[in-house]
mmCIF file of C-alpha atoms and ligand atoms in Angstrom:
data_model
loop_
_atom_site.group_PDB
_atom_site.id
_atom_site.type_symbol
_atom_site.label_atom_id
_atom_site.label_comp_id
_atom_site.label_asym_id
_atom_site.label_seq_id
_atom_site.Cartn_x
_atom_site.Cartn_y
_atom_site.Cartn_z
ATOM 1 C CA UNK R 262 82.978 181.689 115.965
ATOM 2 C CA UNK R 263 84.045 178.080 117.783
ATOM 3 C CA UNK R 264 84.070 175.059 116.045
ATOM 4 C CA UNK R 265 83.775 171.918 117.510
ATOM 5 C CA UNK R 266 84.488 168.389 116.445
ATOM 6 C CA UNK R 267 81.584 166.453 117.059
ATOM 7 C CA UNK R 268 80.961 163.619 119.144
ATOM 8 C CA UNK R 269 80.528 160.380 117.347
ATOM 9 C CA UNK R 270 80.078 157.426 119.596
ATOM 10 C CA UNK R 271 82.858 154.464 117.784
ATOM 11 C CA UNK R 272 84.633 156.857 115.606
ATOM 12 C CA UNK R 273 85.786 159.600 117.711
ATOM 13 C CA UNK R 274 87.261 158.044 119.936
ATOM 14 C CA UNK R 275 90.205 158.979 122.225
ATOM 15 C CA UNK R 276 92.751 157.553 119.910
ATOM 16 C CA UNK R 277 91.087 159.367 116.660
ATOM 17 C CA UNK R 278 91.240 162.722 118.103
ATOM 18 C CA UNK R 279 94.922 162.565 119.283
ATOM 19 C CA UNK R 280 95.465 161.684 115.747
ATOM 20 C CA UNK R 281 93.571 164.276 113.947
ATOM 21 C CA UNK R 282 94.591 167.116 116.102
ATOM 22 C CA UNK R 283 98.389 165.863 115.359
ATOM 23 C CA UNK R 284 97.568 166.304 112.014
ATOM 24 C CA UNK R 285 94.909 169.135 111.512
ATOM 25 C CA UNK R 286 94.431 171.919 113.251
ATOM 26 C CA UNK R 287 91.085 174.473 113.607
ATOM 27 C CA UNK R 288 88.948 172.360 115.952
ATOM 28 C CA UNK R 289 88.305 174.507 119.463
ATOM 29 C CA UNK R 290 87.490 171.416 120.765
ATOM 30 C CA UNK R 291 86.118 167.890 120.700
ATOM 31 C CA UNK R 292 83.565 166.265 122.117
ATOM 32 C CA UNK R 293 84.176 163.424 123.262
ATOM 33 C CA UNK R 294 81.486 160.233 122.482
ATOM 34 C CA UNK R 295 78.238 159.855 125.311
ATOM 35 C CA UNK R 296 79.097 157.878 128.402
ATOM 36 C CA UNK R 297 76.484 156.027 130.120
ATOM 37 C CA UNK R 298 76.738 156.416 133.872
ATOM 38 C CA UNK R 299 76.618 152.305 135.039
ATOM 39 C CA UNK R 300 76.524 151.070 138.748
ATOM 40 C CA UNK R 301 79.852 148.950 137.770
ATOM 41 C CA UNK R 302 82.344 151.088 138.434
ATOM 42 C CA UNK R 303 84.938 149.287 136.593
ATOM 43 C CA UNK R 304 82.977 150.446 133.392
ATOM 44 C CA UNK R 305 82.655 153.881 134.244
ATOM 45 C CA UNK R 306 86.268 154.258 135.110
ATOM 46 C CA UNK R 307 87.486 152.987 131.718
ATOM 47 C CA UNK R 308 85.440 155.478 129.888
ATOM 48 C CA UNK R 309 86.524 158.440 131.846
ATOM 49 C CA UNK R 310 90.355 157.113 131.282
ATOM 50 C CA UNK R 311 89.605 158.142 127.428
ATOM 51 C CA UNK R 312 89.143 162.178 128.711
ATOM 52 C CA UNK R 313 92.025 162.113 130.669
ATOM 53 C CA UNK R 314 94.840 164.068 129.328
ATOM 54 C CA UNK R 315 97.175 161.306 129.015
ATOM 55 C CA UNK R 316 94.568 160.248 125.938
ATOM 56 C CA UNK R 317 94.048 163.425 125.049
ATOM 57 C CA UNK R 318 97.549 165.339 124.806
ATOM 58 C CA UNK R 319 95.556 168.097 122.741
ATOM 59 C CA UNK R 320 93.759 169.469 125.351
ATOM 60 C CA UNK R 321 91.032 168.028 127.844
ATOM 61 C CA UNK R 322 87.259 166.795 125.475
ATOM 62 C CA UNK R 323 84.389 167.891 126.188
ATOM 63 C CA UNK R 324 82.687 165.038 128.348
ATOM 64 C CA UNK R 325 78.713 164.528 127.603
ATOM 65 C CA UNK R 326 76.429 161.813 129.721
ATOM 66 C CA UNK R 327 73.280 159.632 128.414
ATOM 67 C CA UNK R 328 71.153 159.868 131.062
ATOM 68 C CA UNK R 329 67.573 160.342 132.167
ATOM 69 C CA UNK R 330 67.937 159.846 135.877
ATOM 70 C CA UNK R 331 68.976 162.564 138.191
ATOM 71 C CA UNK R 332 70.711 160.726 141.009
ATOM 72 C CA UNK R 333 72.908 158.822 138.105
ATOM 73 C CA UNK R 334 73.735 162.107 137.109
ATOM 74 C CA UNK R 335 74.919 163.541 140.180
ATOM 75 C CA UNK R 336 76.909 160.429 141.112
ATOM 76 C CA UNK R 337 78.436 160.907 137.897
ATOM 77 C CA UNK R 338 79.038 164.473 137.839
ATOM 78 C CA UNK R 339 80.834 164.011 141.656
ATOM 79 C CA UNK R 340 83.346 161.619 139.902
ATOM 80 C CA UNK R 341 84.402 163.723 136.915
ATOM 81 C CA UNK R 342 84.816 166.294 138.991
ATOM 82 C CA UNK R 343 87.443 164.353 140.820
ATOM 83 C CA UNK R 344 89.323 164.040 137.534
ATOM 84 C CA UNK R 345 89.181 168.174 136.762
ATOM 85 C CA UNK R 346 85.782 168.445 134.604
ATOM 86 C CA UNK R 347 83.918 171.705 135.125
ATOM 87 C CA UNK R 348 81.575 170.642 132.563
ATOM 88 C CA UNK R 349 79.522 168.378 130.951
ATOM 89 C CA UNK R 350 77.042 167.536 128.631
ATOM 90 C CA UNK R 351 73.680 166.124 128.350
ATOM 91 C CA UNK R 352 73.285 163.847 125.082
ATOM 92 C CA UNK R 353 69.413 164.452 124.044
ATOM 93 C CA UNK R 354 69.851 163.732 120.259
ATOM 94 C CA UNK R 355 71.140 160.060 120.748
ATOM 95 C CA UNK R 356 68.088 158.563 117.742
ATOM 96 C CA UNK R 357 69.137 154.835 117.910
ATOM 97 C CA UNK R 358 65.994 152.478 118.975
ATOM 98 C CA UNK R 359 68.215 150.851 122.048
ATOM 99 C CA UNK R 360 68.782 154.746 123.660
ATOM 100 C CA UNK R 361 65.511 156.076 122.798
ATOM 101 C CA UNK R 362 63.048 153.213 123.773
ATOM 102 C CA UNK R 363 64.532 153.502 126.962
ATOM 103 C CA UNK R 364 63.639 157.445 127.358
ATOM 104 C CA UNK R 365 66.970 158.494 127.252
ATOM 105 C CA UNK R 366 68.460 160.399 124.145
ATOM 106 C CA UNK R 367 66.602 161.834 121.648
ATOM 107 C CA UNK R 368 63.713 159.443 123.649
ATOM 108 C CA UNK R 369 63.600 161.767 126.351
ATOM 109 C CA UNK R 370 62.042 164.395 123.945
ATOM 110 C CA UNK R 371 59.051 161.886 124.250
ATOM 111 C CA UNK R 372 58.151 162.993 128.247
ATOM 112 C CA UNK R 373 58.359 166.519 128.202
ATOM 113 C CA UNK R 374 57.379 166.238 131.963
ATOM 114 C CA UNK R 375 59.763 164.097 132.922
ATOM 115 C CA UNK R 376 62.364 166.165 131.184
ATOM 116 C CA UNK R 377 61.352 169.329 132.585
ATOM 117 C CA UNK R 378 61.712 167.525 135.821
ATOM 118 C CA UNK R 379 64.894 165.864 135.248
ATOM 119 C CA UNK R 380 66.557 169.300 134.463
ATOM 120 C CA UNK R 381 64.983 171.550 137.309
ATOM 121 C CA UNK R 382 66.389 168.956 139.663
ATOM 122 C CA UNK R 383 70.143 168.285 137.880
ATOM 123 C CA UNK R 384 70.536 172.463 137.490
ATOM 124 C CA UNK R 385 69.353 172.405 141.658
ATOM 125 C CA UNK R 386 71.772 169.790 142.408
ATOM 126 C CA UNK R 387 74.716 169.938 140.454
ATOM 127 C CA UNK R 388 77.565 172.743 141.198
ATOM 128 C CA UNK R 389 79.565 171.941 137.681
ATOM 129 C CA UNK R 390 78.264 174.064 133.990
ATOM 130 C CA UNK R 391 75.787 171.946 131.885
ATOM 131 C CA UNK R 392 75.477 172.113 128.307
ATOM 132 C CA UNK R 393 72.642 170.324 126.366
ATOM 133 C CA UNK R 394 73.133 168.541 122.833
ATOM 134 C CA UNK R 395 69.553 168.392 121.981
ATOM 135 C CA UNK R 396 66.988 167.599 118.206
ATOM 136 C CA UNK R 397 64.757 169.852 117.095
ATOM 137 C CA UNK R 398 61.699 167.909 118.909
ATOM 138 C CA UNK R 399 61.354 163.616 119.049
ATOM 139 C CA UNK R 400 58.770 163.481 116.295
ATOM 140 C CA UNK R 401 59.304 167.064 114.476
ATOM 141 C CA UNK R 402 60.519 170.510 114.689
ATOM 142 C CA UNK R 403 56.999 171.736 115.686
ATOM 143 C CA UNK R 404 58.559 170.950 119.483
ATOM 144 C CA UNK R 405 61.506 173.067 119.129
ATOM 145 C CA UNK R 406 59.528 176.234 121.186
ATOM 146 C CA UNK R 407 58.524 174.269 124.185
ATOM 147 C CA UNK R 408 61.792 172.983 124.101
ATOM 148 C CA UNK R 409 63.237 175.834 123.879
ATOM 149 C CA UNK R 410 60.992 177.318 126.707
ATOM 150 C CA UNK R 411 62.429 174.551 129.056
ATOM 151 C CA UNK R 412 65.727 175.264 128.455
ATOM 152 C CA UNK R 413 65.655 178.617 128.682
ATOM 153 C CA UNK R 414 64.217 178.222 132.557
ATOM 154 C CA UNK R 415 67.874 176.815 133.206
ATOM 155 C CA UNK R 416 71.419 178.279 133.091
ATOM 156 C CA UNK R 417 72.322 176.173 130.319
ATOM 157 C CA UNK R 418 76.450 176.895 129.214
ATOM 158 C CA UNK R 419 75.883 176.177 125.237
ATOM 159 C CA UNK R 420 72.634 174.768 123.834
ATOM 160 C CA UNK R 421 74.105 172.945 120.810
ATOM 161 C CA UNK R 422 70.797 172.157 118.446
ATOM 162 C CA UNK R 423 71.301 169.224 115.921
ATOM 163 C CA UNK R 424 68.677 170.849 113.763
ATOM 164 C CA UNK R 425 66.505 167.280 112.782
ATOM 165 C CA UNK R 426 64.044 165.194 115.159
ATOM 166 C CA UNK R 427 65.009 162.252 116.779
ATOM 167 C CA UNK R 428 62.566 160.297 114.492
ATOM 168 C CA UNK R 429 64.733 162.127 111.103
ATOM 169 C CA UNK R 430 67.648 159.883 112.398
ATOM 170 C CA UNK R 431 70.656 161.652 110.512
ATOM 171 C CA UNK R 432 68.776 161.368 106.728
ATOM 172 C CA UNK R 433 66.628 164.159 105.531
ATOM 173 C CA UNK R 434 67.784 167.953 104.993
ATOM 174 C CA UNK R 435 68.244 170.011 108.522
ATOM 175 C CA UNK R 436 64.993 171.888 109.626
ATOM 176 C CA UNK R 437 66.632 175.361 109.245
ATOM 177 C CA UNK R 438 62.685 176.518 109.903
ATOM 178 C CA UNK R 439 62.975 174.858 113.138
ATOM 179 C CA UNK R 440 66.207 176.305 114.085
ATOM 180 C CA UNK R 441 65.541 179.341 113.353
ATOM 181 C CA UNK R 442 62.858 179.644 116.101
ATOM 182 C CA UNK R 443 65.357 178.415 118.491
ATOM 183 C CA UNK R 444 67.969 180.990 117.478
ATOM 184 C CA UNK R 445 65.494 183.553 117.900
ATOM 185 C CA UNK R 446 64.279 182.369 121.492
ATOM 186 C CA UNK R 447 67.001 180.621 123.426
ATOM 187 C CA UNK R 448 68.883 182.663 125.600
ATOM 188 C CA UNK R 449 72.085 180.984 125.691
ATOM 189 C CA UNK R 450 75.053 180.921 123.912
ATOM 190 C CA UNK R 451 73.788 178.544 120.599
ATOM 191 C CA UNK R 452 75.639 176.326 118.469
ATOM 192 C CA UNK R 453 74.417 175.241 115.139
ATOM 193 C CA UNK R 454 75.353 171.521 114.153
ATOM 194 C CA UNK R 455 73.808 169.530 110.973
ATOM 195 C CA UNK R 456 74.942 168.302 107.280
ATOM 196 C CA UNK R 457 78.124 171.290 107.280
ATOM 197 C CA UNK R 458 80.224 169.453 104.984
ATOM 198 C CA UNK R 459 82.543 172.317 103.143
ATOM 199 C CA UNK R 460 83.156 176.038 103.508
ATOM 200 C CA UNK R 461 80.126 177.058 101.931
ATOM 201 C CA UNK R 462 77.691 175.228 104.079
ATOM 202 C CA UNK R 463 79.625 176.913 106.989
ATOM 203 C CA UNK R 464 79.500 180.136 105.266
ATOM 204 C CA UNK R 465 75.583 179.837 104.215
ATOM 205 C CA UNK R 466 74.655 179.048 107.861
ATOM 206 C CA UNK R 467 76.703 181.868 109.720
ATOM 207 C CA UNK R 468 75.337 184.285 106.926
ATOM 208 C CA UNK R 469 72.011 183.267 108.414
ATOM 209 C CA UNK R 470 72.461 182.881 111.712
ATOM 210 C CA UNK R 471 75.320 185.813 112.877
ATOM 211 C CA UNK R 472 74.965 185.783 116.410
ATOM 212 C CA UNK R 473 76.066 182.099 117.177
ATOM 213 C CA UNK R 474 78.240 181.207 119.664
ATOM 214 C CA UNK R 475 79.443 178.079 117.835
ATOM 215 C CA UNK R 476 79.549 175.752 115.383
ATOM 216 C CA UNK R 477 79.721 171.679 115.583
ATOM 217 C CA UNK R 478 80.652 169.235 112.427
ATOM 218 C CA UNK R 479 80.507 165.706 112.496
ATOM 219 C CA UNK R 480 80.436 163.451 109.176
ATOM 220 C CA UNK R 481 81.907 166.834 107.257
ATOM 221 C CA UNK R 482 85.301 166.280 109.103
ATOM 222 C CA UNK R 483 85.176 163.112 108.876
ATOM 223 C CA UNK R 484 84.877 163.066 105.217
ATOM 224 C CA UNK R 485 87.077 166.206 105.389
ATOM 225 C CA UNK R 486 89.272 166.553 107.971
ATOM 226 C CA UNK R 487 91.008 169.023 107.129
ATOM 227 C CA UNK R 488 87.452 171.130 106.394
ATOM 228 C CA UNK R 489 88.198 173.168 109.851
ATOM 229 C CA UNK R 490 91.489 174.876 108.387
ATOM 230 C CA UNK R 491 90.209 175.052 105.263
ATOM 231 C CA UNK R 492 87.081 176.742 107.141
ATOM 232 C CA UNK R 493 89.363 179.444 108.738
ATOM 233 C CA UNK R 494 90.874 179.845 105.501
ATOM 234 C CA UNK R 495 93.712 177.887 105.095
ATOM 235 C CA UNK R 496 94.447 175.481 102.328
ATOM 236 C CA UNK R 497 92.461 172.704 100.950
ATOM 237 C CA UNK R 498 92.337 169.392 101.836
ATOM 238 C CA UNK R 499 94.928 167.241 99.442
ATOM 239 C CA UNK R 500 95.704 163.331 99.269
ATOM 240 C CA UNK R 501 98.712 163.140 100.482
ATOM 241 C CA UNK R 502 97.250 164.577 104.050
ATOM 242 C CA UNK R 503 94.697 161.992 103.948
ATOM 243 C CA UNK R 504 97.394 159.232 103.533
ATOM 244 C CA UNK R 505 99.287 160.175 106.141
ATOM 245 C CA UNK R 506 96.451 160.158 108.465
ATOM 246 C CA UNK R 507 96.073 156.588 107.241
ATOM 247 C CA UNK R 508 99.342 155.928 108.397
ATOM 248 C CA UNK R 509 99.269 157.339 111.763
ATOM 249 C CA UNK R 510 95.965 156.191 113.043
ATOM 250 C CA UNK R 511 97.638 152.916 111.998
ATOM 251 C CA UNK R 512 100.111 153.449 114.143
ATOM 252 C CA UNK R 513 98.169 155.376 116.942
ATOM 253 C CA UNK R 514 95.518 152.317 117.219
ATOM 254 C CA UNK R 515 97.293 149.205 116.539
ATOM 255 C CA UNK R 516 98.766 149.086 120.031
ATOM 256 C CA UNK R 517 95.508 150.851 121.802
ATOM 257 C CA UNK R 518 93.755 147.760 119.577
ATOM 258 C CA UNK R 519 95.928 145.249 120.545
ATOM 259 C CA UNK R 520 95.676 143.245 117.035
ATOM 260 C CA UNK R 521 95.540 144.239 112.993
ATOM 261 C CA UNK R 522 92.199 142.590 112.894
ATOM 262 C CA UNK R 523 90.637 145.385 114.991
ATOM 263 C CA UNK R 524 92.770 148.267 113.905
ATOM 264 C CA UNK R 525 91.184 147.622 110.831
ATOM 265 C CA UNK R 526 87.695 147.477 110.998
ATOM 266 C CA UNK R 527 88.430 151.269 113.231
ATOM 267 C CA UNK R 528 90.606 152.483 110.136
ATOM 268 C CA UNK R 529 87.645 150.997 107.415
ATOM 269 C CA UNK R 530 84.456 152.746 109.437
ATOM 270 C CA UNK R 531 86.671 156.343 109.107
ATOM 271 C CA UNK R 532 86.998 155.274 105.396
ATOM 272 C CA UNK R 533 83.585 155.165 104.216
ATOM 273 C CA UNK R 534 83.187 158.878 104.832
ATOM 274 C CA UNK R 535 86.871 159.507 103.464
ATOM 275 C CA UNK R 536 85.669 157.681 99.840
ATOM 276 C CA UNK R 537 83.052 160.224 99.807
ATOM 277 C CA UNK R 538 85.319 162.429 98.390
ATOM 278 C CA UNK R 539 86.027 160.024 95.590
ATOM 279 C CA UNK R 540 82.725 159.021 94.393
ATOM 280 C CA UNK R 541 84.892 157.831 90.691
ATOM 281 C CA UNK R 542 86.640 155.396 92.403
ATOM 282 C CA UNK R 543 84.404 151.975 93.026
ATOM 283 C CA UNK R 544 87.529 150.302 92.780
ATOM 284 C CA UNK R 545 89.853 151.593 95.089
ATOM 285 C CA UNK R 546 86.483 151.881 97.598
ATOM 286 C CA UNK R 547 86.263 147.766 97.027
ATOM 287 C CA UNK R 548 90.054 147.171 97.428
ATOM 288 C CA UNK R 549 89.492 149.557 100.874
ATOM 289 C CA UNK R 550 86.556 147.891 101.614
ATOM 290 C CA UNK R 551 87.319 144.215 101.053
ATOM 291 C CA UNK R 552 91.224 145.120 102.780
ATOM 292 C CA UNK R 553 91.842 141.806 105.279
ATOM 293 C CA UNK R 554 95.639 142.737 106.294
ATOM 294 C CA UNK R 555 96.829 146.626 106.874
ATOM 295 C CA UNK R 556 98.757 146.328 104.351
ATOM 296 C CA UNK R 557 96.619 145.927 101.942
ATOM 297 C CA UNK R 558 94.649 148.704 103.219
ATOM 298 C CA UNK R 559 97.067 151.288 103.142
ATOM 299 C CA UNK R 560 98.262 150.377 99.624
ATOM 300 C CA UNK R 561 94.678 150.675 98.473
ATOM 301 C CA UNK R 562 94.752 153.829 100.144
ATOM 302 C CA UNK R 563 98.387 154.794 98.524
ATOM 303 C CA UNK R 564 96.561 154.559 94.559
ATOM 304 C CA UNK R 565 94.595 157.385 95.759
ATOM 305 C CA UNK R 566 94.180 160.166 93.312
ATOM 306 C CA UNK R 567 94.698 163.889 94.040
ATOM 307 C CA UNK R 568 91.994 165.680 95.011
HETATM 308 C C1 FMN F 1616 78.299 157.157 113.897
HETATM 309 C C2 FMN F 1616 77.762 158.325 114.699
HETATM 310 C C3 FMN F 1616 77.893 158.336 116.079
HETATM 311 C C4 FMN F 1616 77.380 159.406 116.839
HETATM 312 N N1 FMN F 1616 77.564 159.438 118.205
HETATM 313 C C5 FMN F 1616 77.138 160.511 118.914
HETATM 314 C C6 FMN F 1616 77.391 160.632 120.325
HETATM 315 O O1 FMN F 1616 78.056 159.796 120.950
HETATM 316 N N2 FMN F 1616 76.888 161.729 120.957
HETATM 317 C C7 FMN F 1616 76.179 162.706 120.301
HETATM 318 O O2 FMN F 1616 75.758 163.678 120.908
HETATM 319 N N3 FMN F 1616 75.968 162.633 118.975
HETATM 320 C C8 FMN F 1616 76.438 161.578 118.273
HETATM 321 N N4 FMN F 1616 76.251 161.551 116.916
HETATM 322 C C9 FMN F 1616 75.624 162.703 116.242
HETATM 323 C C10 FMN F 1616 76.696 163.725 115.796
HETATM 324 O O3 FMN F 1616 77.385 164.249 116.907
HETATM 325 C C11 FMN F 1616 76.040 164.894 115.032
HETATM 326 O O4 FMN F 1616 75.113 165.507 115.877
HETATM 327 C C12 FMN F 1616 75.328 164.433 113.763
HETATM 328 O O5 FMN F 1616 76.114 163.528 113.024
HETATM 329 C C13 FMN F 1616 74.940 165.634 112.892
HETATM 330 O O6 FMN F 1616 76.072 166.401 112.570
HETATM 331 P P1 FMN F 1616 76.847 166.231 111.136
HETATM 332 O O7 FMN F 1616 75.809 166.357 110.059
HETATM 333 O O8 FMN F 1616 77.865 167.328 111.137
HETATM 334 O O9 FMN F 1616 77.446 164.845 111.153
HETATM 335 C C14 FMN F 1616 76.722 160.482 116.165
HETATM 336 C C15 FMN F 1616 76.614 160.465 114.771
HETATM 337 C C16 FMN F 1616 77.109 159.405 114.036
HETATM 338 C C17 FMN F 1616 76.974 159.433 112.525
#
């Protein structure tokens, strides 16, 4: 069974992967946050630099496109190709209001006609794999069978299913129900991703669902990050890992940053799934919280208990 880091537009970025992978191991691979294709080239170029192995000196992400328009796509598939990429991902899970009102996203779950076009003419066009990260269905899991149906018409590389709707945003339980009926129809290679946040999740859903190709975690490893070794078996998480993690995104992001101020507010976002795992410390989550110098972060950080 894979496991994949999950994509996580802000948070995952180039810098944060080179830093967990120098720390933890057990992730296949990561994918790497959507890029938008844009006609300024200058913008496009800068977010393919973050895929480029110089970025990513643990191995090449996966790269995955918001998109609903098929010419965008193809000009965009002809220029990662220049840089090596074989593959690529559609984003159709992407819930926030700005992505969806414009149809792309989870938003593109809307038009099932304009999908269904979209995809018979970027699986004509396109000579690179395409895998699709897609919700159950925009307003419920009831759509997961046509869905399903469409994808199926198409030789789709992985069909990773983010089992919620677009209109669940990430809150509510996964709609196993839902997945279920995709794991039982698609025909390609499936990966499950949704609320795995410790062994036993892992271990609940591949009891259930045997024959997947794949597994994706997003907010579990970041809470966790450690939760892929400890997945394969290896030891568990302690504080003393998560500190020095602290210390080297520090050190990985202040000069990608350029100031404290920014490093910062990066290093604070990963630590409000961290405290998660230290739900009897308001304190220490206030001192994090309310940090204004990295200094004062990482002593906050220091007091940690053991887990
Ligand atoms: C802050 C944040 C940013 C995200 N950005 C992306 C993204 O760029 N592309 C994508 O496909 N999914 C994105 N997601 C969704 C995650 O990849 C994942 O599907 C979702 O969090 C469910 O998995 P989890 O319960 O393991 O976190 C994002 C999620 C969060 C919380």
């Amino acid at each position: 069974m894979k496991l994949y880091f999950a994509p996580m537009e802000g948070i995952t970025t180039a810098t944060f992967r080179r830093t967990h992978a120098e720390l933890f191991d057990g992730a296949d691979a990561y994918f790497a946050p959507f890029l938008t294709p844009s006609d300024n080239e200058k913008i496009t170029k800068k977010g393919i630099a973050g895929l480029l192995p110089d970025q990513n000196p643990q191995g090449t992400p996966r790269a995955q496109v918001l998109c609903n328009n098929a010419l965008a796509f193809h000009k965009f598939t002809e220029k990662i190709k220049c840089y090596g990429f074989s593959e690529l991902n559609l984003n159709l899970g992407c819930p926030s209001n700005t992505v969806t009102r414009k149809g792309r996203g989870a938003g593109f779950l809307k038009d099932k006609t304009a999908l269904s076009a979209f995809l018979d003419q970027i699986f004509a066009e396109n000579d690179i794999r395409i895998s699709i990260k897609t919700r159950t269905g925009y307003e419920s899991g009831e759509e997961m069978d046509e869905l399903v149906s469409m994808y199926n018409r198409h030789p789709v590389s992985l069909l990773i299913v983010h089992a919620r709707a677009g209109l669940d945003y990430y809150k509510s339980t996964p709609d196993l129900a839902a997945f279920r009926r995709a794991y039982g129809k698609s025909k390609h290679p499936l990966c499950y991703n949704g609320d795995i946040c410790s062994a036993e999740d892992y271990n609940r859903i591949i009891a259930e669902f045997p024959d997947l190709d794949s597994v994706m975690i997003g907010r579990g490893a970041l809470k966790n990050p450690a939760l892929f070794r400890e997945i394969r078996g290896g030891k568990p998480l302690a504080t003393g890992e998560l500190i020095a993690f602290a210390r080297k995104l520090c050190e990985n992001y202040l000069p990608v940053m350029g100031c404290e101020k920014y490093t910062l507010q990066k290093l604070k976002e990963i630590w409000v799934y961290v405290m998660q795992n230290f739900p009897d410390e308001p304190k220490l989550s206030k001192a994090i919280k309310k940090a204004n110098t990295l200094a004062d972060f990482l002593s906050a950080v220091e007091c940690l208990p053991e887990l």
